[in-house]
Coordinates of C-alpha atoms in Angstrom, one line a residue:
M1 CA -34.6 -105.1 -103.8
R2 CA -38.3 -104.9 -103.1
L3 CA -40.2 -106.9 -100.5
S4 CA -42.2 -109.8 -102.0
E5 CA -45.9 -109.5 -102.2
D6 CA -46.2 -112.7 -100.2
R7 CA -44.3 -111.0 -97.3
I8 CA -46.6 -108.0 -97.5
K9 CA -49.7 -110.3 -97.4
E10 CA -48.4 -111.7 -94.1
A11 CA -48.6 -108.3 -92.6
I12 CA -52.3 -108.2 -93.2
L13 CA -52.5 -110.5 -90.2
D14 CA -50.1 -108.6 -88.0
T15 CA -51.2 -107.8 -84.4
D16 CA -50.7 -104.0 -85.0
L17 CA -53.7 -102.4 -86.7
E18 CA -51.6 -99.8 -88.4
I19 CA -49.4 -102.5 -90.0
R20 CA -52.5 -104.3 -91.2
Q21 CA -53.8 -101.1 -92.8
R22 CA -50.5 -100.4 -94.5
A23 CA -50.4 -103.9 -96.0
I24 CA -53.9 -103.7 -97.4
R25 CA -53.3 -100.2 -98.8
F26 CA -50.4 -101.6 -100.8
F27 CA -52.7 -103.8 -102.8
A28 CA -55.8 -101.6 -102.9
K29 CA -54.1 -98.4 -104.2
S30 CA -52.4 -100.3 -107.0
F31 CA -55.7 -101.8 -108.1
S32 CA -54.3 -105.3 -107.6
T33 CA -56.2 -108.1 -109.3
D34 CA -55.0 -110.6 -106.7
T35 CA -58.1 -112.3 -105.3
S36 CA -56.2 -113.8 -102.4
V37 CA -56.0 -110.5 -100.6
M38 CA -59.6 -110.0 -99.5
P39 CA -59.8 -113.4 -97.8
L40 CA -56.8 -112.3 -95.7
V41 CA -58.7 -109.1 -94.8
I42 CA -61.6 -111.3 -93.7
K43 CA -59.3 -113.5 -91.6
A44 CA -57.9 -110.4 -90.0
V45 CA -61.4 -109.1 -89.1
E46 CA -62.3 -112.5 -87.6
T47 CA -59.0 -112.8 -85.8
F48 CA -58.8 -109.3 -84.2
G49 CA -62.4 -108.5 -84.0
R50 CA -64.8 -106.0 -85.5
E51 CA -64.3 -103.0 -83.1
D52 CA -61.8 -101.3 -85.5
A53 CA -62.6 -103.4 -88.5
Y54 CA -64.0 -100.5 -90.5
H55 CA -60.4 -99.4 -91.1
L56 CA -59.6 -102.6 -92.9
I57 CA -62.9 -102.9 -94.7
G58 CA -62.8 -99.3 -95.8
L59 CA -59.4 -99.9 -97.4
S60 CA -60.8 -102.9 -99.3
R61 CA -63.2 -101.1 -101.6
D62 CA -60.7 -101.4 -104.5
L63 CA -59.7 -105.0 -103.8
P64 CA -61.1 -107.7 -106.2
Q65 CA -63.9 -109.8 -104.7
T66 CA -64.9 -113.4 -105.2
A67 CA -68.2 -115.2 -104.8
D68 CA -67.0 -116.4 -101.4
T69 CA -66.0 -112.9 -100.1
I70 CA -69.3 -111.5 -101.4
D71 CA -71.1 -114.2 -99.4
W72 CA -69.2 -113.3 -96.3
I73 CA -70.0 -109.6 -96.6
I74 CA -73.7 -110.4 -97.1
D75 CA -73.6 -112.6 -93.9
E76 CA -72.0 -109.7 -92.0
L77 CA -74.8 -107.3 -93.2
N78 CA -77.4 -109.8 -92.0
N79 CA -75.8 -110.1 -88.6
S80 CA -77.9 -108.4 -86.0
Q81 CA -74.8 -107.2 -84.1
S82 CA -72.9 -105.7 -87.0
D83 CA -74.3 -102.2 -86.7
Q84 CA -72.9 -101.8 -83.2
Y85 CA -69.4 -101.3 -84.6
E86 CA -68.4 -97.9 -85.9
N87 CA -68.8 -97.4 -89.6
Y88 CA -68.5 -101.2 -90.1
T89 CA -71.7 -101.8 -92.0
Y90 CA -71.2 -98.6 -94.0
N91 CA -67.9 -99.7 -95.3
L92 CA -69.2 -103.3 -96.0
S93 CA -71.9 -101.7 -98.1
M94 CA -69.4 -99.6 -99.9
V95 CA -67.3 -102.6 -100.8
L96 CA -70.4 -104.2 -102.4
A97 CA -71.1 -100.9 -104.2
K98 CA -67.7 -101.1 -105.9
A99 CA -67.5 -104.9 -106.4
D100 CA -67.6 -106.6 -109.9
A101 CA -71.3 -106.2 -111.0
A102 CA -71.3 -109.6 -112.6
L103 CA -70.5 -111.1 -109.2
L104 CA -73.2 -109.1 -107.5
L105 CA -76.0 -109.9 -109.9
P106 CA -76.9 -113.4 -108.6
N107 CA -77.0 -111.9 -105.1
E108 CA -79.0 -108.7 -105.9
S109 CA -82.0 -109.7 -103.8
A110 CA -80.0 -111.0 -100.9
I111 CA -78.0 -107.7 -100.8
L112 CA -81.0 -105.4 -101.1
E113 CA -82.8 -107.3 -98.4
S114 CA -79.9 -107.2 -96.0
P115 CA -81.0 -105.1 -93.0
H116 CA -77.7 -103.3 -92.7
F117 CA -77.0 -102.6 -96.4
L118 CA -76.9 -98.8 -96.6
P119 CA -80.4 -97.6 -97.7
G120 CA -78.9 -94.6 -99.6
L121 CA -77.0 -97.1 -101.9
R122 CA -80.0 -99.2 -102.9
A123 CA -81.1 -97.3 -105.9
S124 CA -77.7 -96.7 -107.4
F125 CA -76.8 -100.4 -106.6
S126 CA -79.8 -101.7 -108.7
E127 CA -79.1 -99.1 -111.4
R128 CA -75.5 -100.3 -111.7
L129 CA -76.6 -103.9 -112.1
Q130 CA -79.3 -103.0 -114.7
M131 CA -76.5 -101.5 -116.8
L132 CA -75.0 -105.0 -117.3
S133 CA -77.6 -105.4 -120.1
W134 CA -76.8 -102.2 -121.8
D135 CA -75.0 -102.4 -125.2
E136 CA -72.3 -99.9 -126.4
A137 CA -74.8 -97.7 -128.3
A138 CA -77.1 -97.4 -125.3
C139 CA -74.1 -96.4 -123.1
W140 CA -72.9 -93.7 -125.4
R141 CA -76.4 -92.3 -125.8
E142 CA -76.9 -92.0 -122.1
L143 CA -73.4 -90.6 -121.4
E144 CA -73.8 -88.0 -124.1
A145 CA -77.2 -87.0 -122.8
F146 CA -75.8 -86.7 -119.3
C147 CA -73.0 -84.4 -120.4
E148 CA -75.3 -82.3 -122.5
E149 CA -77.7 -81.9 -119.6
G150 CA -74.9 -80.8 -117.3
K151 CA -73.1 -78.4 -119.7
D152 CA -74.2 -75.4 -117.7
K153 CA -73.7 -77.0 -114.3
Q154 CA -70.7 -75.6 -112.4
Y155 CA -70.2 -77.9 -109.4
I156 CA -69.7 -81.6 -109.1
N157 CA -72.6 -81.7 -106.6
D158 CA -74.9 -80.2 -109.2
V159 CA -74.7 -83.4 -111.3
N160 CA -75.0 -87.1 -110.5
L161 CA -71.4 -88.0 -111.3
G162 CA -71.9 -91.4 -109.7
Y163 CA -74.5 -92.3 -112.3
A164 CA -72.1 -91.2 -115.1
N165 CA -69.3 -93.3 -113.6
H166 CA -71.6 -96.3 -113.7
I167 CA -72.1 -95.7 -117.4
V168 CA -68.4 -95.5 -117.9
E169 CA -68.0 -98.8 -116.1
A170 CA -70.6 -100.3 -118.4
L171 CA -68.8 -98.9 -121.4
S172 CA -65.5 -100.4 -120.2
R173 CA -67.1 -103.9 -120.7
C174 CA -67.7 -103.2 -124.4
G175 CA -64.1 -103.9 -125.5
D176 CA -61.8 -102.2 -127.9
E177 CA -64.7 -100.6 -129.9
C178 CA -64.5 -97.6 -127.6
E179 CA -60.8 -96.9 -128.0
E180 CA -61.1 -94.7 -131.1
K181 CA -63.8 -92.5 -129.5
I182 CA -61.8 -92.1 -126.3
H183 CA -58.8 -91.0 -128.4
N184 CA -60.9 -88.5 -130.3
V185 CA -62.0 -86.9 -127.1
L186 CA -58.6 -86.9 -125.3
K187 CA -56.9 -85.4 -128.4
Q188 CA -59.0 -82.2 -128.0
K189 CA -57.6 -79.2 -126.2
I190 CA -60.6 -77.5 -124.5
E191 CA -60.2 -73.7 -124.4
D192 CA -63.6 -72.8 -123.0
Y193 CA -65.7 -75.1 -120.8
H194 CA -68.6 -72.6 -120.6
H195 CA -71.9 -74.0 -121.9
N196 CA -69.8 -77.0 -123.1
P197 CA -70.7 -80.7 -122.4
M198 CA -66.9 -81.5 -122.6
K199 CA -66.5 -80.2 -119.1
W200 CA -67.9 -83.6 -118.1
L201 CA -67.2 -85.8 -121.1
E202 CA -63.5 -85.1 -120.9
P203 CA -62.9 -86.4 -117.3
L204 CA -65.3 -89.3 -118.0
M205 CA -63.2 -90.3 -121.0
V206 CA -60.1 -90.1 -118.9
R207 CA -61.8 -92.4 -116.4
L208 CA -62.8 -94.8 -119.2
A209 CA -59.3 -95.0 -120.4
G210 CA -58.2 -96.0 -116.9
E211 CA -61.0 -98.5 -116.5
M212 CA -60.0 -100.1 -119.8
Q213 CA -56.3 -99.9 -119.0
L214 CA -55.6 -98.4 -122.4
D215 CA -51.8 -98.0 -122.7
S216 CA -52.3 -96.1 -126.0
T217 CA -53.9 -93.2 -124.1
V218 CA -50.9 -92.6 -121.7
P219 CA -49.4 -89.7 -123.8
M220 CA -52.8 -88.0 -123.9
L221 CA -53.4 -88.4 -120.2
V222 CA -50.0 -87.0 -119.3
A223 CA -50.7 -84.1 -121.7
K224 CA -54.0 -83.4 -120.0
L225 CA -52.3 -83.4 -116.6
V226 CA -49.8 -80.8 -117.9
E227 CA -52.7 -78.6 -119.1
D228 CA -54.2 -78.5 -115.6
G229 CA -57.9 -78.8 -116.3
G230 CA -58.9 -78.5 -112.7
D231 CA -59.0 -80.9 -109.7
L232 CA -61.6 -83.3 -111.2
L233 CA -59.7 -83.8 -114.4
N234 CA -56.3 -83.9 -112.7
E235 CA -57.4 -86.5 -110.2
E236 CA -59.0 -88.7 -112.9
C237 CA -55.8 -88.5 -114.9
A238 CA -53.6 -89.5 -111.9
E239 CA -56.0 -92.4 -111.1
A240 CA -56.3 -93.5 -114.7
L241 CA -52.5 -93.6 -115.1
S242 CA -52.3 -95.7 -111.9
R243 CA -55.0 -98.1 -113.2
I244 CA -53.2 -98.5 -116.5
G245 CA -50.2 -99.4 -114.4
T246 CA -47.6 -100.0 -117.1
L247 CA -43.9 -99.1 -117.4
T248 CA -45.1 -96.7 -120.3
V249 CA -46.7 -94.6 -117.6
I250 CA -43.6 -94.3 -115.5
N251 CA -41.4 -93.5 -118.5
A252 CA -43.9 -90.8 -119.7
V253 CA -44.1 -89.1 -116.3
S254 CA -40.3 -89.3 -115.8
E255 CA -39.6 -87.8 -119.2
I256 CA -41.3 -84.4 -118.5
Y257 CA -41.4 -84.3 -114.7
T258 CA -38.4 -82.0 -114.1
K259 CA -39.6 -79.4 -116.6
S260 CA -43.2 -79.5 -115.5
P261 CA -45.0 -77.1 -113.0
H262 CA -45.7 -77.8 -109.4
Y263 CA -49.2 -79.1 -109.8
F264 CA -48.1 -81.7 -112.4
R265 CA -45.4 -83.0 -110.2
L266 CA -47.7 -83.3 -107.3
Y267 CA -50.3 -85.3 -109.2
A268 CA -47.8 -87.3 -111.2
I269 CA -46.4 -88.8 -108.0
E270 CA -49.6 -90.9 -107.6
P271 CA -48.9 -93.4 -110.4
L272 CA -45.2 -93.5 -109.3
E273 CA -46.4 -94.5 -105.9
N274 CA -49.0 -97.1 -107.1
I275 CA -47.3 -98.9 -109.9
H276 CA -45.1 -101.3 -108.0
S277 CA -42.0 -102.0 -110.0
D278 CA -38.2 -101.6 -109.9
L279 CA -38.5 -98.9 -112.5
A280 CA -40.8 -96.9 -110.2
V281 CA -38.3 -97.2 -107.4
E282 CA -35.4 -95.9 -109.6
T283 CA -37.6 -93.1 -111.0
C284 CA -38.6 -92.0 -107.5
L285 CA -35.0 -92.0 -106.4
K286 CA -33.9 -90.0 -109.4
L287 CA -36.6 -87.4 -109.1
L288 CA -36.3 -87.1 -105.3
R289 CA -32.6 -86.2 -105.7
Q290 CA -33.4 -83.6 -108.3
E291 CA -36.5 -82.1 -106.6
K292 CA -36.1 -78.7 -104.8
D293 CA -39.5 -78.3 -103.3
T294 CA -39.6 -79.7 -99.8
G295 CA -43.2 -80.7 -99.8
I296 CA -42.9 -82.6 -103.1
R297 CA -39.7 -84.3 -101.8
V298 CA -41.7 -85.6 -98.9
N299 CA -44.3 -87.0 -101.3
L300 CA -41.7 -88.7 -103.4
A301 CA -40.3 -90.2 -100.2
F302 CA -43.8 -91.5 -99.4
A303 CA -43.9 -93.0 -102.9
L304 CA -40.5 -94.7 -102.4
L305 CA -41.6 -96.3 -99.2
S306 CA -44.8 -97.5 -100.8
H307 CA -42.7 -100.0 -102.8
F308 CA -41.1 -101.6 -99.7
S309 CA -37.7 -101.1 -101.3
L310 CA -34.5 -101.1 -99.3
K311 CA -33.4 -98.1 -101.3
G312 CA -36.2 -95.9 -99.9
I313 CA -35.4 -96.4 -96.2
E314 CA -32.2 -94.3 -96.1
E315 CA -33.6 -91.7 -98.5
A316 CA -36.6 -91.1 -96.2
R317 CA -34.5 -91.1 -93.1
Q318 CA -32.1 -88.5 -94.4
L319 CA -35.1 -86.3 -95.3
L320 CA -36.3 -86.4 -91.7
L321 CA -33.0 -86.0 -89.8
G322 CA -32.3 -82.6 -88.3
R323 CA -35.6 -80.9 -89.1
T324 CA -38.6 -79.9 -87.0
L325 CA -41.4 -82.2 -88.2
D326 CA -44.6 -80.8 -89.5
S327 CA -47.7 -82.9 -90.1
E328 CA -46.5 -84.2 -93.5
S329 CA -43.0 -85.1 -92.1
R330 CA -44.6 -86.8 -89.1
G331 CA -46.6 -88.9 -91.5
L332 CA -43.5 -89.8 -93.4
R333 CA -41.7 -90.7 -90.2
N334 CA -44.6 -93.0 -89.3
C335 CA -44.6 -94.5 -92.8
L336 CA -40.9 -95.2 -92.5
V337 CA -41.3 -96.9 -89.2
E338 CA -44.2 -99.1 -90.5
T339 CA -42.2 -99.9 -93.7
C340 CA -39.2 -101.1 -91.6
T341 CA -41.4 -103.0 -89.2
I342 CA -43.0 -105.0 -92.1
M343 CA -39.7 -105.5 -93.9
G344 CA -37.8 -106.5 -90.7
E345 CA -35.3 -103.7 -91.3
R346 CA -33.9 -101.3 -88.8
F347 CA -32.2 -97.9 -88.8
L348 CA -30.4 -96.0 -86.0
E349 CA -33.5 -94.0 -84.7
Y350 CA -36.0 -96.8 -85.3
D351 CA -36.8 -97.6 -81.6
E352 CA -36.9 -94.0 -80.6
W353 CA -39.2 -92.9 -83.5
R354 CA -41.5 -95.9 -83.0
A355 CA -41.9 -95.0 -79.4
I356 CA -42.7 -91.4 -80.3
Q357 CA -45.2 -92.6 -82.9
R358 CA -47.0 -94.8 -80.4
T359 CA -47.2 -92.0 -77.8
E360 CA -48.6 -89.6 -80.4
K361 CA -51.2 -92.1 -81.6
E362 CA -52.3 -92.8 -78.1
E363 CA -52.7 -89.1 -77.4
H364 CA -54.5 -88.6 -80.6
R365 CA -56.9 -91.5 -79.9
R366 CA -57.5 -90.1 -76.4
R367 CA -58.4 -86.6 -77.7
I368 CA -60.7 -88.0 -80.4
E369 CA -62.5 -90.1 -77.9
E370 CA -63.0 -87.0 -75.7
I371 CA -64.3 -85.0 -78.6
G372 CA -66.7 -87.7 -79.7
D373 CA -69.1 -86.6 -82.5
D374 CA -68.8 -82.9 -81.8
P375 CA -67.8 -81.3 -85.2
V376 CA -66.8 -78.0 -83.6
G377 CA -64.5 -79.8 -81.2
L378 CA -63.0 -81.8 -84.1
M379 CA -62.3 -78.6 -86.0
Q380 CA -60.7 -77.0 -82.9
F381 CA -58.5 -80.0 -82.4
A382 CA -57.5 -79.9 -86.1
L383 CA -56.5 -76.2 -85.7
E384 CA -54.5 -77.0 -82.6
K385 CA -52.6 -79.6 -84.6
L386 CA -51.9 -77.2 -87.4
K387 CA -50.7 -74.5 -85.1
Q388 CA -48.1 -77.0 -83.7
D389 CA -46.5 -77.1 -87.2
S390 CA -43.7 -74.8 -88.0
P391 CA -43.1 -75.1 -91.8
S392 CA -39.7 -74.2 -93.2
P393 CA -39.6 -71.0 -95.4
D394 CA -39.7 -73.0 -98.6
Q395 CA -42.7 -75.0 -97.5
P396 CA -46.2 -73.8 -98.4
K397 CA -48.1 -73.1 -95.2
L398 CA -51.2 -75.3 -94.6
N399 CA -54.4 -73.5 -94.8
P400 CA -56.5 -73.9 -91.6
P401 CA -59.6 -76.1 -92.2
V402 CA -62.9 -74.3 -92.7
M403 CA -66.5 -75.5 -92.4
L404 CA -67.5 -76.8 -95.7
S405 CA -70.4 -75.6 -97.7
N406 CA -72.4 -77.9 -100.0
K407 CA -70.1 -76.8 -102.8
Q408 CA -66.9 -77.6 -101.0
R409 CA -65.1 -80.7 -99.8
V410 CA -61.7 -81.5 -98.3
G411 CA -59.2 -82.0 -101.1
R412 CA -57.7 -85.5 -101.3
N413 CA -54.2 -84.1 -100.9
A414 CA -55.1 -81.6 -98.2
P415 CA -54.4 -82.3 -94.5
C416 CA -57.1 -84.4 -92.9
P417 CA -59.5 -82.4 -90.8
C418 CA -59.2 -84.9 -88.0
G419 CA -55.7 -83.6 -87.3
S420 CA -53.9 -87.0 -87.8
G421 CA -51.1 -85.4 -89.7
K422 CA -51.9 -87.5 -92.8
K423 CA -53.3 -86.4 -96.1
F424 CA -57.1 -86.6 -96.2
K425 CA -56.8 -89.4 -98.9
K426 CA -54.5 -91.4 -96.6
C427 CA -56.7 -91.0 -93.5
C428 CA -60.4 -90.3 -93.0
I429 CA -61.6 -90.2 -96.6
N430 CA -62.9 -93.8 -96.2
K431 CA -64.1 -93.5 -92.6
S432 CA -67.4 -91.8 -92.1
S433 CA -70.8 -91.6 -93.5
G434 CA -72.1 -89.2 -90.9
N435 CA -69.5 -86.5 -90.5
P436 CA -70.1 -83.6 -93.0
L437 CA -66.4 -82.8 -92.9
L438 CA -65.5 -86.3 -94.2
N439 CA -68.2 -86.9 -96.8

């Protein structure tokens, strides 16, 4: 049995910030089309204040907006006091940057004139709205030109991938006419990406398949993930499968999971976590019981708990009992406590683990406040947290964080540099516009 979505929505108004975040994440990560969720986020902000509201707003980027929620965000960006709250106006701006372009068009001037709309987003924001008038032919011409121009570029930062993603979004509005072209690209097995525009066209077609929710592309996306075309392609495949969101995806992943390499199993957990269904629960249970790798077992337990299923509680608990907890396991313990809090369920160690969780969070909050905006202090704290972990012999050791060059970024599945014990994608990836470690 899985908790109903109505019960999960109630948790968006819980008095505990972590519980509110967890409930919002349930809808955002599954690319929910439920337009009643964002109004609850707004109500939570107005009820509990804006001091920590950036957490909730940052998680809302993938929630569907309405004319009313757009109006509220614009009002917040016009409020003279909004910029006094940490990252609040930044995340409000980012929600608008990802909202339905058709909803934004009537408000273009109002948004661009808002004093707290992020200046760095203005050009790309207008560019995205201009693409509403592009037809299919114009989109393909521009996308192919982009890929041709970037065929000798090696790093993501060397190209304007955000611009290409806007073209993909525009193409997704063109309907089924694109499906055959997407198939033609995804059927290809690329042997050499050197001097090849396919290094960009391939992941962009994966993204387009996800944006259009093309169930017909599922076998090709799974095959691409097996081929391991690199982080960008793998992440686009995992997200596209989550966006497509059908039982076909779960069955396709399940069919080849046990005989696939480690990297495939790691990325394939993402759609199993985000496609909320009874089949996903049963699949996670089956794979967890077969999996030998400790780290992946923890990730599968996370996926199980994401569905708010009774069947996941005892599985996660058993995975935690009798072991020294590293950062991933502490994250799982916290997730288990949050899951049971929202569901109204309890297990033997619940009160003890919840008390430990609160103590750790308070200590973490205190240290972060002491460090402030000092990036060196932040890195030292992260190293301290990593040194506290004692991975079991079958667990890969976590690499200590390093200062990032302009060609490097923290991986979505890597430990967050803030030292929270969560994956970067589950923690600070949506937090900060100013910290070079988190951008």
